[in-house]
Amino acid sequence: MSDRQMPPAHPFDFDAIDGDKLHEECGVFGCIGVTDAANFVALGLHALQHRGQEAGGIVSYAPDHGFNSARRFGYVRDNFTKQSLMETLPGALAIGHVRYSTAGSKGAAIRDVQPFFGEFSMGGAAIAHNGNITNAEALRRELIERGSIFQSSSDSECIIHLMARSLQRDIPSRMEDALRRVEGAFSVVAMTRTKLIGVRDALGVRPLVLGKLGDGWCLSSETCALDIIGAEFVREIEPGEMVVITEQGVESTKPFRAKRSRFCIFEHVYFSRPDSIIGGQSVYETRRQIGVELAREAAVDADLVCPVPDSGTPAAIGYAHESGIPYGMGIIRNQYMGRTFIEPTEQIRNMGVRLKLNVNRALIRGKRVVLVDDSVVRGTTSRKIKEMILDAGAAEVHFRIASPPTAWPCFYGVDTPQREKLLAATMSEEEMRDHLGVDSLKFISLDGLYRAAGEDGGRNNAHPQYCDACFSGEYPVEPADMIEKGFKLKAAE
Ligand code: SF4
């Protein structure tokens, strides 16, 4: 595999213009027992593109052609739709991965793009990982001291090296061995010559679901990707579960010590697509319910409720419904402004958010506007949007945020700025309101968010309790590498 393909030198990332969001770092998809599995994987990855836009990769296996791999920078639709490329990925078994470029890995080489592949004495295996290994640096140091030669800067590569050192006789058992050494969050999709394997960490932080497609099977980060290929949603892979799928069927084991599940609550707020189902519940409906809770907790006299599109839309619908204030599309998003690798002039750069979002002046003028957004991270985009709304003649601007203040970084597979850069880490709600220059600012409470996610008793009575560390600072797995680098847990502050 070549690492000669590099990202363009000075990409202008229109998706990052309003980069004031947390970003999922990966999506995974795999298929077994279907003709031309790589085509289905490409369609699945296309549906998961919101989980990572920097690069994607697919590995396939066919008895006559062995393992084949293609890894590319850019959108799935720009690479994995070309017949000339898809013809190089034959077989009834394939897995794939989309990734988001994390803050620390801008300028990554193609060798960092998954799936990763390893050749073992019992045959090859490829793996695709969604999540983050919180002890990856310690593992990497240990593995390098013992002779491993790393090809990438990715934490996920540790899994391949740990598998290589295992003494087990088959690949699923080697994977179990490897993952027992790994701390943090992982949903892994892997393949051998005859098996599709799915594993979720014991806390089940990141999602993974099982689907049925004709006589074959699929694994996916989200159910929306099953819908797009016409697969039937069977069930979620349980926290701590490993499934080994062959053409004979699905074998399930629970190789990891059982723990209380801590699924990422931010998947409900923002990461997952609204047409996905999580824990038997529609993501759209949870987001709409967040808006209902927010209206109950933070009512305001106003004339119009507007979403910050697209992610604030369901919560704005819920807020408007509960408050009785009319709903309107006060901000219009240009749906065609994707990631574009051009070198912009300074003038284009300064346009920033306006390239992606425009205000519907005729609707906004003279009104007291409630703007509903999913989160405030650095606050940079919120300030720009407020200016646009006031420029359009709004009488008042009230921000209502569909998540609690994001005051802590995520170490479980989500790209977050350092803690000092998070507005809520350094300012009170009142200070944030002043900083953003809005008439009022309110966030949903953590209890309100739990209630919207179906936990009637709020956070303390919740079952399951979610991971909510980016709001609460209570990390279900200590981020060992970050603590070593000086990160202070809440208790140590
Ligand atoms: S810290 Fe936040 S974003 Fe990260 S897994 Fe937990 S809830 Fe999700």
Short mmCIF file of N, CA and C in Angstrom, two decimals, residues 14-15 17 75 77-78 310 332-341 355-357:
data_model
loop_
_atom_site.label_atom_id
_atom_site.label_comp_id
_atom_site.label_asym_id
_atom_site.label_seq_id
_atom_site.Cartn_x
_atom_site.Cartn_y
_atom_site.Cartn_z
N PHE A 14 -14.74 24.05 3.62
CA PHE A 14 -15.98 24.77 3.87
C PHE A 14 -16.76 24.14 5.01
N ASP A 15 -16.58 22.84 5.26
CA ASP A 15 -17.27 22.22 6.38
C ASP A 15 -16.75 22.77 7.69
N ILE A 17 -15.67 25.86 8.09
CA ILE A 17 -15.88 27.30 8.23
C ILE A 17 -16.62 27.56 9.54
N TYR A 75 -14.56 12.77 -0.19
CA TYR A 75 -15.87 12.15 0.02
C TYR A 75 -15.95 10.77 -0.65
N ARG A 77 -18.51 9.71 -2.24
CA ARG A 77 -19.15 9.87 -3.56
C ARG A 77 -18.15 10.27 -4.64
N ASP A 78 -17.03 10.88 -4.25
CA ASP A 78 -16.05 11.31 -5.25
C ASP A 78 -15.04 10.22 -5.59
N ASP A 310 -28.35 22.42 9.95
CA ASP A 310 -29.52 21.55 9.98
C ASP A 310 -29.73 20.94 11.36
N ILE A 332 -31.15 29.99 6.11
CA ILE A 332 -31.17 28.99 5.03
C ILE A 332 -29.75 28.53 4.78
N ARG A 333 -29.61 27.21 4.69
CA ARG A 333 -28.28 26.62 4.50
C ARG A 333 -28.07 26.29 3.03
N ASN A 334 -26.91 26.62 2.51
CA ASN A 334 -26.55 26.20 1.16
C ASN A 334 -26.12 24.73 1.21
N GLN A 335 -26.98 23.84 0.72
CA GLN A 335 -26.74 22.40 0.84
C GLN A 335 -25.58 21.92 -0.04
N TYR A 336 -25.15 22.77 -0.94
CA TYR A 336 -24.13 22.31 -1.91
C TYR A 336 -22.73 22.78 -1.56
N MET A 337 -22.58 23.39 -0.39
CA MET A 337 -21.28 23.91 0.00
C MET A 337 -20.53 22.83 0.77
N GLY A 338 -19.99 21.89 0.07
CA GLY A 338 -19.28 20.79 0.72
C GLY A 338 -17.84 21.17 0.99
N ARG A 339 -17.05 20.18 1.27
CA ARG A 339 -15.61 20.43 1.45
C ARG A 339 -15.01 20.63 0.07
N THR A 340 -14.37 21.74 -0.13
CA THR A 340 -13.85 22.06 -1.46
C THR A 340 -12.37 22.35 -1.35
N PHE A 341 -11.59 21.65 -2.08
CA PHE A 341 -10.16 21.84 -1.98
C PHE A 341 -9.70 22.92 -2.96
N LEU A 355 -20.96 31.98 3.67
CA LEU A 355 -20.90 31.12 2.49
C LEU A 355 -21.83 29.92 2.67
N LYS A 356 -22.11 29.59 3.91
CA LYS A 356 -22.87 28.37 4.17
C LYS A 356 -24.29 28.67 4.65
N LEU A 357 -24.44 29.75 5.41
CA LEU A 357 -25.75 30.07 5.99
C LEU A 357 -26.15 31.48 5.57
#
